[in-house]
Amino acid sequence: VFFLGGLPPTSHETWRAPLLRAVAGVLAQDFQAAHDIEKVHIEEDCIKMCVQGQIPIAVNLYLSPTFDNYASTLQVLGKQGPDVRKCYSPSLMKERTQFVTRQPSSVKITIRLMKWWRDQQEWYGRLSRPSDELLELADAINAIRP
């Protein structure tokens, strides 16, 4: 996630697509060849890059406005409609990472296994595929059950 100062904390629909195109254009020029990046393309909410090598690496680059703190992020998020809230997922990446980091190693292993399993399946569409967040939360809740 790139946190960019000066971006408006709301109205993602006005700035996200043009900014993603601009960043992808810069990455596709000299940066792509210099860093063995196979391809750069824009998805709905991020820039996807595939890095060549013995072990290919897929990178999703998200852009987010900066916020003063966690509370201000939640305050702005609370004023948004449910359909816009998904745009704020990158803004909460630090907290999501900390959530997974605090889990016992057995839960982390189960999360990785569930993500691997999910990636091996064919899904009928984007909405039927379980998200990373859902799998992480389900595994964490399962671990605290007696």
mmCIF file of C-alpha atoms in Angstrom:
data_model
loop_
_atom_site.group_PDB
_atom_site.id
_atom_site.type_symbol
_atom_site.label_atom_id
_atom_site.label_comp_id
_atom_site.label_asym_id
_atom_site.label_seq_id
_atom_site.Cartn_x
_atom_site.Cartn_y
_atom_site.Cartn_z
ATOM 1 C CA VAL A 1 0.000 0.000 0.000
ATOM 2 C CA PHE A 2 1.321 3.435 -0.936
ATOM 3 C CA PHE A 3 -0.002 6.067 1.448
ATOM 4 C CA LEU A 4 -0.069 9.373 -0.392
ATOM 5 C CA GLY A 5 -0.338 12.705 1.385
ATOM 6 C CA GLY A 6 -2.614 15.271 -0.191
ATOM 7 C CA LEU A 7 -5.197 12.838 -1.547
ATOM 8 C CA PRO A 8 -8.752 13.601 -0.469
ATOM 9 C CA PRO A 9 -9.910 11.073 2.143
ATOM 10 C CA THR A 10 -13.236 10.659 0.313
ATOM 11 C CA SER A 11 -14.446 10.544 -3.306
ATOM 12 C CA HIS A 12 -12.225 7.632 -4.310
ATOM 13 C CA GLU A 13 -14.221 7.293 -7.527
ATOM 14 C CA THR A 14 -12.879 10.648 -8.755
ATOM 15 C CA TRP A 15 -9.166 10.199 -8.092
ATOM 16 C CA ARG A 16 -8.445 6.453 -7.917
ATOM 17 C CA ALA A 17 -8.770 5.408 -11.595
ATOM 18 C CA PRO A 18 -6.750 8.314 -13.071
ATOM 19 C CA LEU A 19 -4.074 7.928 -10.386
ATOM 20 C CA LEU A 20 -3.826 4.165 -10.939
ATOM 21 C CA ARG A 21 -3.403 4.783 -14.685
ATOM 22 C CA ALA A 22 -0.675 7.367 -14.064
ATOM 23 C CA VAL A 23 1.266 5.163 -11.638
ATOM 24 C CA ALA A 24 0.921 2.118 -13.908
ATOM 25 C CA GLY A 25 2.202 4.189 -16.821
ATOM 26 C CA VAL A 26 5.303 5.200 -14.883
ATOM 27 C CA LEU A 27 5.909 1.613 -13.730
ATOM 28 C CA ALA A 28 5.483 0.282 -17.279
ATOM 29 C CA GLN A 29 8.191 2.581 -18.656
ATOM 30 C CA ASP A 30 11.759 2.208 -17.375
ATOM 31 C CA PHE A 31 10.927 0.606 -14.013
ATOM 32 C CA GLN A 32 9.363 -2.505 -15.559
ATOM 33 C CA ALA A 33 12.397 -3.545 -17.620
ATOM 34 C CA ALA A 34 14.936 -2.588 -14.960
ATOM 35 C CA HIS A 35 13.284 -4.782 -12.307
ATOM 36 C CA ASP A 36 12.309 -7.852 -14.386
ATOM 37 C CA ILE A 37 8.602 -7.122 -14.132
ATOM 38 C CA GLU A 38 6.790 -9.311 -16.646
ATOM 39 C CA LYS A 39 3.618 -7.271 -16.853
ATOM 40 C CA VAL A 40 1.840 -4.348 -15.258
ATOM 41 C CA HIS A 41 -1.920 -3.989 -15.497
ATOM 42 C CA ILE A 42 -4.691 -2.159 -13.704
ATOM 43 C CA GLU A 43 -7.452 -3.938 -11.840
ATOM 44 C CA GLU A 44 -10.514 -2.250 -10.369
ATOM 45 C CA ASP A 45 -8.767 -1.111 -7.185
ATOM 46 C CA CYS A 46 -5.034 -1.778 -7.623
ATOM 47 C CA ILE A 47 -2.087 -2.226 -9.966
ATOM 48 C CA LYS A 48 -1.046 -5.839 -10.490
ATOM 49 C CA MET A 49 2.551 -6.680 -11.309
ATOM 50 C CA CYS A 50 4.189 -10.032 -11.998
ATOM 51 C CA VAL A 51 7.907 -10.213 -11.220
ATOM 52 C CA GLN A 52 9.938 -12.792 -13.150
ATOM 53 C CA GLY A 53 12.484 -15.074 -11.558
ATOM 54 C CA GLN A 54 12.947 -18.601 -10.253
ATOM 55 C CA ILE A 55 9.928 -18.005 -8.062
ATOM 56 C CA PRO A 56 7.463 -15.669 -9.789
ATOM 57 C CA ILE A 57 5.980 -13.064 -7.469
ATOM 58 C CA ALA A 58 2.617 -11.351 -7.893
ATOM 59 C CA VAL A 59 2.375 -7.882 -6.372
ATOM 60 C CA ASN A 60 -0.821 -5.880 -5.859
ATOM 61 C CA LEU A 61 -0.121 -2.194 -5.352
ATOM 62 C CA TYR A 62 -2.888 -0.227 -3.622
ATOM 63 C CA LEU A 63 -3.073 3.544 -3.201
ATOM 64 C CA SER A 64 -4.514 5.188 -0.098
ATOM 65 C CA PRO A 65 -4.801 8.687 1.309
ATOM 66 C CA THR A 66 -3.010 9.283 4.583
ATOM 67 C CA PHE A 67 -4.965 9.768 7.784
ATOM 68 C CA ASP A 68 -3.851 11.308 11.068
ATOM 69 C CA ASN A 69 -4.517 8.120 13.018
ATOM 70 C CA TYR A 70 -6.677 5.011 13.259
ATOM 71 C CA ALA A 71 -9.556 6.921 14.892
ATOM 72 C CA SER A 72 -9.705 9.492 12.086
ATOM 73 C CA THR A 73 -9.682 6.685 9.520
ATOM 74 C CA LEU A 74 -12.673 5.073 11.210
ATOM 75 C CA GLN A 75 -14.418 8.423 11.526
ATOM 76 C CA VAL A 76 -14.180 9.048 7.764
ATOM 77 C CA LEU A 77 -15.095 5.430 7.052
ATOM 78 C CA GLY A 78 -18.204 5.679 9.252
ATOM 79 C CA LYS A 79 -19.528 8.577 7.175
ATOM 80 C CA GLN A 80 -19.357 6.555 3.951
ATOM 81 C CA GLY A 81 -22.037 4.337 2.493
ATOM 82 C CA PRO A 82 -21.624 0.555 2.561
ATOM 83 C CA ASP A 83 -20.783 0.353 -1.153
ATOM 84 C CA VAL A 84 -17.885 2.827 -0.767
ATOM 85 C CA ARG A 85 -16.356 1.274 2.363
ATOM 86 C CA LYS A 86 -14.438 -1.336 0.367
ATOM 87 C CA CYS A 87 -12.290 1.511 -0.997
ATOM 88 C CA TYR A 88 -10.861 1.988 2.499
ATOM 89 C CA SER A 89 -9.487 -1.530 2.861
ATOM 90 C CA PRO A 90 -5.928 -0.441 1.944
ATOM 91 C CA SER A 91 -6.129 2.336 4.575
ATOM 92 C CA LEU A 92 -6.565 -0.313 7.278
ATOM 93 C CA MET A 93 -3.800 -2.648 6.058
ATOM 94 C CA LYS A 94 -1.574 -1.984 9.079
ATOM 95 C CA GLU A 95 -4.329 -3.074 11.468
ATOM 96 C CA ARG A 96 -5.150 -6.129 9.377
ATOM 97 C CA THR A 97 -1.495 -7.157 9.335
ATOM 98 C CA GLN A 98 -1.259 -6.691 13.102
ATOM 99 C CA PHE A 99 -4.386 -8.810 13.577
ATOM 100 C CA VAL A 100 -2.828 -11.742 11.728
ATOM 101 C CA THR A 101 0.576 -11.215 13.386
ATOM 102 C CA ARG A 102 -0.967 -11.531 16.855
ATOM 103 C CA GLN A 103 -2.494 -14.922 16.076
ATOM 104 C CA PRO A 104 -0.876 -18.135 17.326
ATOM 105 C CA SER A 105 1.329 -19.929 14.812
ATOM 106 C CA SER A 106 -1.246 -22.717 14.377
ATOM 107 C CA VAL A 107 -3.826 -20.136 13.240
ATOM 108 C CA LYS A 108 -1.346 -18.517 10.838
ATOM 109 C CA ILE A 109 -0.612 -21.926 9.315
ATOM 110 C CA THR A 110 -4.331 -22.620 8.954
ATOM 111 C CA ILE A 111 -4.853 -19.218 7.298
ATOM 112 C CA ARG A 112 -2.105 -19.961 4.767
ATOM 113 C CA LEU A 113 -3.574 -23.416 4.120
ATOM 114 C CA MET A 114 -7.088 -22.017 3.603
ATOM 115 C CA LYS A 115 -5.774 -19.356 1.182
ATOM 116 C CA TRP A 116 -3.852 -22.013 -0.739
ATOM 117 C CA TRP A 117 -6.980 -24.193 -0.909
ATOM 118 C CA ARG A 118 -9.089 -21.240 -2.068
ATOM 119 C CA ASP A 119 -6.605 -20.434 -4.830
ATOM 120 C CA GLN A 120 -6.795 -24.033 -6.121
ATOM 121 C CA GLN A 121 -10.580 -23.847 -6.621
ATOM 122 C CA GLU A 122 -12.587 -22.529 -9.541
ATOM 123 C CA TRP A 123 -15.096 -19.935 -8.395
ATOM 124 C CA TYR A 124 -18.203 -18.815 -10.260
ATOM 125 C CA GLY A 125 -17.274 -15.186 -9.838
ATOM 126 C CA ARG A 126 -15.452 -12.629 -7.734
ATOM 127 C CA LEU A 127 -18.292 -12.495 -5.206
ATOM 128 C CA SER A 128 -18.318 -16.255 -4.610
ATOM 129 C CA ARG A 129 -14.563 -16.401 -3.860
ATOM 130 C CA PRO A 130 -13.840 -16.043 -0.119
ATOM 131 C CA SER A 131 -11.728 -12.959 0.594
ATOM 132 C CA ASP A 132 -8.483 -12.996 2.568
ATOM 133 C CA GLU A 133 -10.211 -11.040 5.331
ATOM 134 C CA LEU A 134 -12.995 -13.601 5.651
ATOM 135 C CA LEU A 135 -10.565 -16.528 5.858
ATOM 136 C CA GLU A 136 -8.359 -14.751 8.407
ATOM 137 C CA LEU A 137 -11.299 -13.864 10.622
ATOM 138 C CA ALA A 138 -12.896 -17.326 10.361
ATOM 139 C CA ASP A 139 -9.650 -19.043 11.338
ATOM 140 C CA ALA A 140 -9.071 -16.654 14.250
ATOM 141 C CA ILE A 141 -12.614 -17.186 15.568
ATOM 142 C CA ASN A 142 -12.256 -20.939 15.182
ATOM 143 C CA ALA A 143 -9.064 -20.848 17.251
ATOM 144 C CA ILE A 144 -10.757 -19.191 20.248
ATOM 145 C CA ARG A 145 -13.668 -21.618 20.396
ATOM 146 C CA PRO A 146 -13.416 -24.047 23.324
#
